[in-house]
């Protein structure tokens, strides 16, 4: 399978300094804060406000204010709001940024195993003031951009990596374990991208399981393990998110919106929308108009 299909290809503000920090705000209980995706870069999600349910590969956990989510390289991850407002810093970095110009002991012993996905850190870090200080320092330097801010960011990243190495290593993988992990990601990347590009059409388990080279039973079981949702719920969540955008930003009728995102029954669409958004499509649109 082509592993590039679900890979989020990162663009960096400065290709010579491969990291970026984005402040994100997700609104609405049960709305999707982070759609399922993966990338080769490491991602750090520092929670500013609210709570959410996160999943990294097959591990689920709840995050709250001042928690840090560590997304290792090549991990499929997603998040769902548990509060009306969910705000977080998203720091994305290519671990190569920590390599020395000349390969030394630090590279071979610490940085390269992270790049090669041999060292995996725990995904959730709670109540660690030293970690919080590193993240806040990175945010301050990235925001203010005074002379030498890149050096300060790099210093904080090195300090953070040391803390992760000393306190939060989850697994050190063998060659075979790295290969097996990569194969599992490969297998589902194509399926998730296929759903993302074709959610307006009729999607069948037969077709998707064939693409994954699995039986329907094994495919459904593995899909839920990887994403935290059944295939139907995952597809409907993407459809409802797009429907929500149309309710806010278009003049289409509710029936037209339902059909445009892949639902052939308006009543069924309204029921699924309410299950996911905890309100009806008509009430959602009325509230937007009032605002």
PDB file of C-alpha atoms in Angstrom, residues 31 50 65 130 139 173 185 202 204 239 247 254 258 268:
ATOM      1  CA  UNK A  31     -17.210  17.762  17.957  1.00  0.00           C
ATOM      2  CA  UNK A  50     -11.224  22.250  28.371  1.00  0.00           C
ATOM      3  CA  UNK A  65      -5.909  21.671  31.228  1.00  0.00           C
ATOM      4  CA  UNK A 130       9.094  20.932  34.281  1.00  0.00           C
ATOM      5  CA  UNK A 139       5.417  29.268  23.144  1.00  0.00           C
ATOM      6  CA  UNK A 173      11.071  -1.424  19.963  1.00  0.00           C
ATOM      7  CA  UNK A 185      -0.327   2.007  10.049  1.00  0.00           C
ATOM      8  CA  UNK A 202     -22.125   4.796  -0.517  1.00  0.00           C
ATOM      9  CA  UNK A 204     -19.382  -0.612   1.707  1.00  0.00           C
ATOM     10  CA  UNK A 239     -20.386  13.579   7.236  1.00  0.00           C
ATOM     11  CA  UNK A 247     -25.334  24.706   8.184  1.00  0.00           C
ATOM     12  CA  UNK A 254     -31.364  20.886   5.629  1.00  0.00           C
ATOM     13  CA  UNK A 258     -28.177  15.886   4.145  1.00  0.00           C
ATOM     14  CA  UNK A 268     -31.968   9.660   9.587  1.00  0.00           C
TER      15      UNK A 268
END
